[in-house]
Coordinates of C-alpha atoms and ligand atoms in Angstrom, one line a residue:
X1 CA 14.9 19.2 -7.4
X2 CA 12.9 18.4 -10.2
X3 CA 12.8 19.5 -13.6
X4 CA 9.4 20.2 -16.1
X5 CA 9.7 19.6 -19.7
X6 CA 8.2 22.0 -22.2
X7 CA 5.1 19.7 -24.0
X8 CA 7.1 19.7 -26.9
X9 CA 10.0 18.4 -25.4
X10 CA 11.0 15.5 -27.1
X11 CA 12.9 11.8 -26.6
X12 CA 16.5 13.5 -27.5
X13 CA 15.5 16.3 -25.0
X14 CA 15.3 13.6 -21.9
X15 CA 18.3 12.3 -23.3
X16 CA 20.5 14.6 -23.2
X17 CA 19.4 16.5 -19.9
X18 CA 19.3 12.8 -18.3
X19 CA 23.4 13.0 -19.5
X20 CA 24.1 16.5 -18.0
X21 CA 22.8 15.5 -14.5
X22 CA 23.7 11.8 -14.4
X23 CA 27.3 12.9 -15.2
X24 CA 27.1 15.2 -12.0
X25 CA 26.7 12.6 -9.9
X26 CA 23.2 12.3 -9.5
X27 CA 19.9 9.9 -10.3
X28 CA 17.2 10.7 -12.3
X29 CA 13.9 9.7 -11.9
X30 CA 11.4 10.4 -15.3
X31 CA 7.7 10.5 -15.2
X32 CA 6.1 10.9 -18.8
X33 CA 2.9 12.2 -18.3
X34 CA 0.3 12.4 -20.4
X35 CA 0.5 16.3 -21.1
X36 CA 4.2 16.2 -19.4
X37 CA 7.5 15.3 -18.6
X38 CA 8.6 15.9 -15.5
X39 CA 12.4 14.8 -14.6
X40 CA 13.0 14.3 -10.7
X41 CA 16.5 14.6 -9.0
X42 CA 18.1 12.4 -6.7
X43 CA 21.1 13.2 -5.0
X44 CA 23.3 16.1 -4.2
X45 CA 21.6 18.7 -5.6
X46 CA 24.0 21.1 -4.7
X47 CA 26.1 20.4 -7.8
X48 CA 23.8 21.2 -10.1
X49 CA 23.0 24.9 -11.2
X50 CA 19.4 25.7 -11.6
X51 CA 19.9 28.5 -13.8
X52 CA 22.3 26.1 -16.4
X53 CA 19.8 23.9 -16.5
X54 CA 16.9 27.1 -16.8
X55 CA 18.7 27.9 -20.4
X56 CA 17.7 24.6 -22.0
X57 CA 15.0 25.0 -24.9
X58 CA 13.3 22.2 -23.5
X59 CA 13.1 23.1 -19.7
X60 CA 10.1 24.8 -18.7
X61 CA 10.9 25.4 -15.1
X62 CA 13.0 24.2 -12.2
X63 CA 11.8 23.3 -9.1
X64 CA 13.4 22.7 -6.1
X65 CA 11.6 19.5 -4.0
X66 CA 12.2 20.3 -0.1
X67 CA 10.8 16.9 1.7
X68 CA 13.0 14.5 2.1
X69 CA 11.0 11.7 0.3
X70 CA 11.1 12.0 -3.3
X71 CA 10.3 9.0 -5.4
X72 CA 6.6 8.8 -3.7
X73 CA 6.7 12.4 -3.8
X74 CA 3.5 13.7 -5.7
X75 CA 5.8 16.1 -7.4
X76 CA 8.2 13.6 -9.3
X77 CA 5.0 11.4 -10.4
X78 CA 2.0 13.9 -10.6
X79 CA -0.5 11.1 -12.0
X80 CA -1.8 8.3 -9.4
X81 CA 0.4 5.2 -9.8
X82 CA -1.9 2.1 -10.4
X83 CA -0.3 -0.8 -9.5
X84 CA -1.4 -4.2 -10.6
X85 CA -1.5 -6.9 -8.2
X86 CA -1.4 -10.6 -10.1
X87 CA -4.5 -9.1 -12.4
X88 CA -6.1 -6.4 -10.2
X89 CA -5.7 -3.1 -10.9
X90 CA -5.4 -0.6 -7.5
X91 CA -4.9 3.2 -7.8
X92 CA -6.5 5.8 -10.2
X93 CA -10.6 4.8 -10.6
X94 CA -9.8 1.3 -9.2
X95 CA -11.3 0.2 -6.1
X96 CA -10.0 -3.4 -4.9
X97 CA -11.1 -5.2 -2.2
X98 CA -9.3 -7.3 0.1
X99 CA -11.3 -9.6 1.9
X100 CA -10.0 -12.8 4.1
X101 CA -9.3 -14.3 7.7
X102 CA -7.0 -12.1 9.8
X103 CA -5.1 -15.4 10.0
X104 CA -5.3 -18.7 7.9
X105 CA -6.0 -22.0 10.3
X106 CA -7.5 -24.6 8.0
X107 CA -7.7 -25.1 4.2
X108 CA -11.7 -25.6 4.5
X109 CA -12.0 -22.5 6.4
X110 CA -9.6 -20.3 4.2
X111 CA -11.3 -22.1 1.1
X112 CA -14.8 -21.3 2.3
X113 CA -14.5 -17.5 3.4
X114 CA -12.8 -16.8 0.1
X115 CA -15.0 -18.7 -2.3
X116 CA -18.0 -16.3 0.2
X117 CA -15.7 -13.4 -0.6
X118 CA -15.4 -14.1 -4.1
X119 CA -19.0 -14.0 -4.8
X120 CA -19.7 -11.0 -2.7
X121 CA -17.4 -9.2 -5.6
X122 CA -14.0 -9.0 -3.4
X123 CA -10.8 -8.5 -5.2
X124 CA -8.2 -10.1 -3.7
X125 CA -8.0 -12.5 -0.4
X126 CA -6.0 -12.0 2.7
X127 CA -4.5 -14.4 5.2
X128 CA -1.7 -14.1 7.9
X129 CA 0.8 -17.0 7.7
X130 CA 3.2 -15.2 9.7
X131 CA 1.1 -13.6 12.8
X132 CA 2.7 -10.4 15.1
X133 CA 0.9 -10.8 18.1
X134 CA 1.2 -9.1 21.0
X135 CA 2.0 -12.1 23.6
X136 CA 4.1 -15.1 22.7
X137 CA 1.6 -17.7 23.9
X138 CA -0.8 -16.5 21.3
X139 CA -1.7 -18.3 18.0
X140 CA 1.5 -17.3 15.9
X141 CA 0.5 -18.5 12.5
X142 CA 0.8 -21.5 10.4
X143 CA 3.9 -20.5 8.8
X144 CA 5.1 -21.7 5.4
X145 CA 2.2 -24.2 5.5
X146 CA -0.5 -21.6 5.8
X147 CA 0.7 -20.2 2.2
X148 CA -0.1 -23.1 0.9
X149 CA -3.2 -22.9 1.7
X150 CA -3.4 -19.8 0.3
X151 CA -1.7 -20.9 -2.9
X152 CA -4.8 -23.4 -3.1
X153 CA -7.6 -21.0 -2.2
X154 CA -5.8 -18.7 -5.0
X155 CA -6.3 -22.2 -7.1
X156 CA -10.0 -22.7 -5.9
X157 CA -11.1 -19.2 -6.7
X158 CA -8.4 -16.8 -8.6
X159 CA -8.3 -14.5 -6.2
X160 CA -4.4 -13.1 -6.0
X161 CA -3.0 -13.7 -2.0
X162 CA -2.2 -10.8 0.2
X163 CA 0.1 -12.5 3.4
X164 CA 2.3 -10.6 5.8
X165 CA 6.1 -11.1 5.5
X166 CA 7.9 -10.6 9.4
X167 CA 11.1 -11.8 8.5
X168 CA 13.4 -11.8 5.5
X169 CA 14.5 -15.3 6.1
X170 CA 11.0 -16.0 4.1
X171 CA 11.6 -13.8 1.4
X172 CA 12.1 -15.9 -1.1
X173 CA 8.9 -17.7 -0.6
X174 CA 6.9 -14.9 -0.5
X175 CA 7.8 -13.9 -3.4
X176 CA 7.3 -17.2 -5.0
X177 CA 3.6 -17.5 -3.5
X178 CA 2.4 -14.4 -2.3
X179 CA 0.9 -11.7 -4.7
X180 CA 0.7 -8.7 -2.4
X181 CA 3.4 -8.7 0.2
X182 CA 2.4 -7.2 3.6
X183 CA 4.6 -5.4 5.4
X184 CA 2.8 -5.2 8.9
X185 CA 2.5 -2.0 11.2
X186 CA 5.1 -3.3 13.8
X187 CA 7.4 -3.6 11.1
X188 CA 6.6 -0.2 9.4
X189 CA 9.9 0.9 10.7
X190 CA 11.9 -1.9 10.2
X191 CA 14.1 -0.5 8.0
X192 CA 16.1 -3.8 7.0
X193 CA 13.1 -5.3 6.3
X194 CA 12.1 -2.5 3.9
X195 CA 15.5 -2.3 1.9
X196 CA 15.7 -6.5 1.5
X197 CA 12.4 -6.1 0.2
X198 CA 12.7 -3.3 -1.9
X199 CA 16.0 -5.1 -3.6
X200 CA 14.9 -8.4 -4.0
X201 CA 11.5 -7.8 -6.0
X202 CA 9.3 -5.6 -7.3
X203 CA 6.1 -7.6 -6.3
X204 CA 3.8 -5.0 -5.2
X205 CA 4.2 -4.0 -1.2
X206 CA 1.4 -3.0 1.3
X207 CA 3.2 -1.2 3.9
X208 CA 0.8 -0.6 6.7
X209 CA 0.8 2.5 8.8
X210 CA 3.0 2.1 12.0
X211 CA 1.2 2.6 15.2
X212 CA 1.6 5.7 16.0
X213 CA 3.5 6.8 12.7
X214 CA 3.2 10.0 11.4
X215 CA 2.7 10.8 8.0
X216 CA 6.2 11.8 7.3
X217 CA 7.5 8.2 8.8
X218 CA 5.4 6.4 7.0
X219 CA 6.3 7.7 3.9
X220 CA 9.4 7.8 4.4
X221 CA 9.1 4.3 5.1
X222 CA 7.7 4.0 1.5
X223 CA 10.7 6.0 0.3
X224 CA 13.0 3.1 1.7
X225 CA 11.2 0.4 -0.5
X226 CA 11.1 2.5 -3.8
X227 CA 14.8 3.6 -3.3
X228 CA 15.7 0.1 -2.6
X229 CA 14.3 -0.7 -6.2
X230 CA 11.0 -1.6 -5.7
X231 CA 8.3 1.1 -6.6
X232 CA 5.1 -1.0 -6.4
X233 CA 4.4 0.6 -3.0
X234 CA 0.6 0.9 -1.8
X235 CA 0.1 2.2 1.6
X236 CA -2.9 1.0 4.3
X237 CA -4.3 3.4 6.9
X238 CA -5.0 1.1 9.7
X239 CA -6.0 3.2 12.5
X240 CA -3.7 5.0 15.0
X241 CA -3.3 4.9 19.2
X242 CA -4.8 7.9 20.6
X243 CA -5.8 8.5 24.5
X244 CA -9.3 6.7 23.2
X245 CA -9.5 2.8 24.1
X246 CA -13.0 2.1 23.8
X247 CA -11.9 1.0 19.9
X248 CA -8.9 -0.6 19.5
X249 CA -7.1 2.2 17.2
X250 CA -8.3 5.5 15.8
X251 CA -9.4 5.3 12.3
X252 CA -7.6 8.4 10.6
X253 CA -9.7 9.1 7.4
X254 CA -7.6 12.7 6.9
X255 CA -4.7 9.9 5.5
X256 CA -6.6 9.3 2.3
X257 CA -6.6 12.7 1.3
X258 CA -3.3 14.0 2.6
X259 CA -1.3 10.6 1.2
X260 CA -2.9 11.7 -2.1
X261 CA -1.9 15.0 -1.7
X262 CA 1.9 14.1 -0.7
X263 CA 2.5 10.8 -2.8
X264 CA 1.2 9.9 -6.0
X265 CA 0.7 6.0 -3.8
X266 CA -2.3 4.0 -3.9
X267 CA -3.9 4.5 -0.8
X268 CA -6.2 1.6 1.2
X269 CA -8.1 1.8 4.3
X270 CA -8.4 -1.1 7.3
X271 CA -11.2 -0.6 9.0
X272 CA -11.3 -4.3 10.8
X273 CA -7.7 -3.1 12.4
X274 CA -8.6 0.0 13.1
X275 CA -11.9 -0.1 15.3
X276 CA -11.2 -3.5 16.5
X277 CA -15.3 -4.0 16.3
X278 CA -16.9 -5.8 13.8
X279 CA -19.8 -3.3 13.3
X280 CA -17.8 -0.4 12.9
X281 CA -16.2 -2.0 9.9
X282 CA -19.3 -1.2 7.6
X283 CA -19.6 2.6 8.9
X284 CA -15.6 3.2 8.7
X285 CA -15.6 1.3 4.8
X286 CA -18.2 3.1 3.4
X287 CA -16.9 6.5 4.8
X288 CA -13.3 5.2 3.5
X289 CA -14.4 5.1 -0.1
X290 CA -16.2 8.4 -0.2
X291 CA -13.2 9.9 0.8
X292 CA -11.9 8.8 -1.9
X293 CA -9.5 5.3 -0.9
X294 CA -7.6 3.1 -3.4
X295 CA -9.0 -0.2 -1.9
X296 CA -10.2 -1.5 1.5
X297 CA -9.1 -4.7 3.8
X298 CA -11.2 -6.6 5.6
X299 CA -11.4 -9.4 8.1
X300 CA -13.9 -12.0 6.9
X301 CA -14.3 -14.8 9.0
X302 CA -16.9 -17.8 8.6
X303 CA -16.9 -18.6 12.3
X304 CA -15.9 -15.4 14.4
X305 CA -17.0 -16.6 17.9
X306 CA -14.0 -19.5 17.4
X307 CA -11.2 -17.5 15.1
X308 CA -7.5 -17.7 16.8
X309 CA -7.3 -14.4 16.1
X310 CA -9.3 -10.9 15.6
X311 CA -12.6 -12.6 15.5
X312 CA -14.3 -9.8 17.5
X313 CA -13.9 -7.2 14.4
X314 CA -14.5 -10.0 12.0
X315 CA -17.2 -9.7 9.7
X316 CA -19.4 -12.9 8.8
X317 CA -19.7 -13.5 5.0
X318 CA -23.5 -12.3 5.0
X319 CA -22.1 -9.0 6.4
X320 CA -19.4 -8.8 4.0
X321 CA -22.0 -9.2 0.9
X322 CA -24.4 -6.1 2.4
X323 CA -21.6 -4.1 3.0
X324 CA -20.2 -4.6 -1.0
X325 CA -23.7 -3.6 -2.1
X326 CA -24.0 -1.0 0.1
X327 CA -20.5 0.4 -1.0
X328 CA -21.3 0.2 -5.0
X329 CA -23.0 3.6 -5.3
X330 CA -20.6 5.3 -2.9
X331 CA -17.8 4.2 -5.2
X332 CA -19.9 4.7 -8.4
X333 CA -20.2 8.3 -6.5
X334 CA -16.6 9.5 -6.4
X335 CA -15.7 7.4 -9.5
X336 CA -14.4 4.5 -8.6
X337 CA -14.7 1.4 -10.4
X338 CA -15.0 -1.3 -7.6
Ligands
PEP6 C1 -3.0 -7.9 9.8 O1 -3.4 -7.2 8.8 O2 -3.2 -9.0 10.0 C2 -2.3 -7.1 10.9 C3 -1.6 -7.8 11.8 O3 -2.4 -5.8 10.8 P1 -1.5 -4.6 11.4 O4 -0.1 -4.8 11.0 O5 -2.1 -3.4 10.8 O6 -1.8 -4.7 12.9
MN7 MN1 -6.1 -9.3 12.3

C-alpha cells in the first residue's frame, strides 16, 4: 500500500501518519520527492483501513501496491535512485563505466589495463578475486591477495574497485577494500548471501542477473538486500541462456527499460558476459546506452590471447578507447552524462 501526500503536506503531516501506521504494526518507507511525498507500506496491510487513512487533510490518495517487491518498487521511490559508488555517481543522467580484467592475475597487469582504462574515460575498475567457474580445475582467483592488488591499482589511478564477493566468510574484507560489491549471477539467488550483505553494510551492491532469472526473481532478489538494510542496490543485465549457443548468453536489452519501469534501481548492462565475443561487446554497448542504461561493464584485458579467464570476449585497451568515443554522442543523445 502506499500513501501520496498532498504538495502541501508538511513535516508534522509525515509525522503523524508515520505514528498511525507504525503503531499498527507496520514499516514505513518515505520518499520525499521533489513535487511529492509519497509514504510506502510494509507489512500487513490488512490492518490498516484505506478509507481512515483517505480522511486525512494531507493524503491525496491511497494506493494499494500488488507485487510482492516493494522497496525497489518504482511506486514507493518514483525518482531514479543515484547511488554513489566511492565518488562516482550511477543512476539518473550518470553513465559510469566499469572497465577491468574479468579476473586479477598480476599487479602489473591489473595496474596497466586500468591506468589504459583510466585514460580512455572509464569510471570505475573491475577485477574478480573470488572467480565462479564452471569446473574446479579452472583458475579460481587470487583470493584476498588479488584485492590487494586492486586496493593498489585504486592507489595508482583513483579509480573505485568493483570485485565479486562468493562467500560471506569474506565480508568483512570486502567491505574494508572493495567499493562496489558484486554479487555474481550464480549467486543471484543465494538468498543468505543477499540478507548477510544487506545487514552488514550499506556499500553499494551490483547484483547481476541470474542465469536464467526472470525479471520478477531478480528483483526480488534486490528486495532481499534492501529489506535486509542495504538500499544501495544497482542491478546488471548480463545476458540470459536461450536455445541459441552460438554466443555465450542472450543479451536482453528489454531489461533496461522494463527494470526502469518496475524499480526506481540503477540499471547496467554486461555486454563481455553476455555475447561471450569480444566484437560484439562494442555493438551490444552502444545499443545498451541508447536504450537508455545506468552504466556498462566491461572486460578489458591487455593480453587476451593469454588471460586465465574470459579472454575470448576481452576487449584490448585500443578497443576499449574507440568504443568510449564512439559511445559519447550516443550518451550525449539520451542525456547521459558519461
Ligand atoms: C564476472 O563479472 O566476472 C562474472 C563472473 O559475471 P557473471 O556472474 O555475470 O557470470
Ligand atoms: Mn569474466
Amino acid at each position: 500500500m502506499i500513501i501520496v501526500l498532498k504538495q502541501e503536506a508538511k513535516t508534522e503531516d509525515v509525522a503523524r501518519i508515520e505514528k498511525t501506521i507504525e503503531e499498527k504494526g507496520l514499516q514505513v518507507h518515505v520518499s520525499k520527492g521533489e513535487n511529492q511525498t509519497i509514504m510506502g507500506l510494509i507489512g500487513d496491510t490488512t490492518k490498516v483501513d484505506p478509507e481512515s487513512i483517505e480522511v486525512d487533510p494531507a493524503v491525496e490518495k491511497v494506493m494499494h501496491v500488488s507485487e510482492l517487491y516493494k522497496l525497489a518498487n518504482r511506486a514507493f521511490h518514483p525518482e531514479d535512485s543515484v547511488i554513489d559508488v566511492g565518488g562516482v555517481k550511477i543512476g539518473g543522467g550518470h553513465l559510469a563505466v566499469i572497465a577491468g580484467p574479468c579476473s586479477v592475475e598480476s599487479k602489473e597487469q591489473v595496474i596497466e589495463i586500468a591506468k589504459a582504462a583510466k585514460a580512455a574515460g572509464a569510471n570505475l575498475l573491475r577485477g574478480g578475486a573470488f572467480k565462479p567457474r564452471t569446473s574446479p580445475y579452472a583458475f579460481q582467483g587470487m583470493g584476498s591477495a588479488g584485492l590487494d592488488i586492486l586496493v593498489a591499482a585504486k592507489e595508482a589511478t583513483g579509480l573505485p574497485i568493483v570485485s565479486e564477493l562468493m562467500d560471506a566468510e569474506y565480508l568483512d574484507e570486502f567491505i574494508e577494500k572493495v567499493d562496489l560489491i558484486q554479487i555474481g549471477a550464480r549467486n543471484m539467488q543465494n538468498f543468505d548471501l543477499l540478507k548477510k550483505v544487506g545487514k552488514a553494510t550499506k556499500k553499494p551492491i551490483l547484483l547481476k542477473r541470474g542465469l536464467s532469472a526472470t525479471f520478477q526473481e531478480w528483483i526480488m532478489s534486490a528486495e532481499y538486500i534492501m529489506a535486509s538494510g542495504n538500499p544501495n542496490v544497482i542491478l546488471c543485465e548480463r545476458g540470459v541462456r536461450t536455445f541459441e549457443s552460438y554466443t555465450r548468453n542472450t543479451l536482453d536489452l528489454q531489461a533496461v527499460p522494463v527494470i526502469k519501469e518496475l524499480t526506481h534501481l540503477p540499471i547496467i548492462i554486461d555486454p563481455s558476459h553476455a555475447g561471450g565475443k569480444w566484437w560484439l561487446v562494442n555493438p551490444m554497448a552502444k545499443a545498451a546506452v541508447a536504450a537508455g542504461c545506468d552504466g556498462l561493464m566491461i572486460e578489458v584485458h591487455n593480453n587476451p590471447e593469454k588471460a586465465l579467464c574470459d579472454g575470448p570476449q576481452s576487449l584490448k585497451p585500443a578497443k576499449f578507447e574507440q568504443l568510449m568515443k564512439e559511445l559519447k554522442p550516443i550518451a550525449d543523445a539520451v542525456g547521459k552524462e558519461i
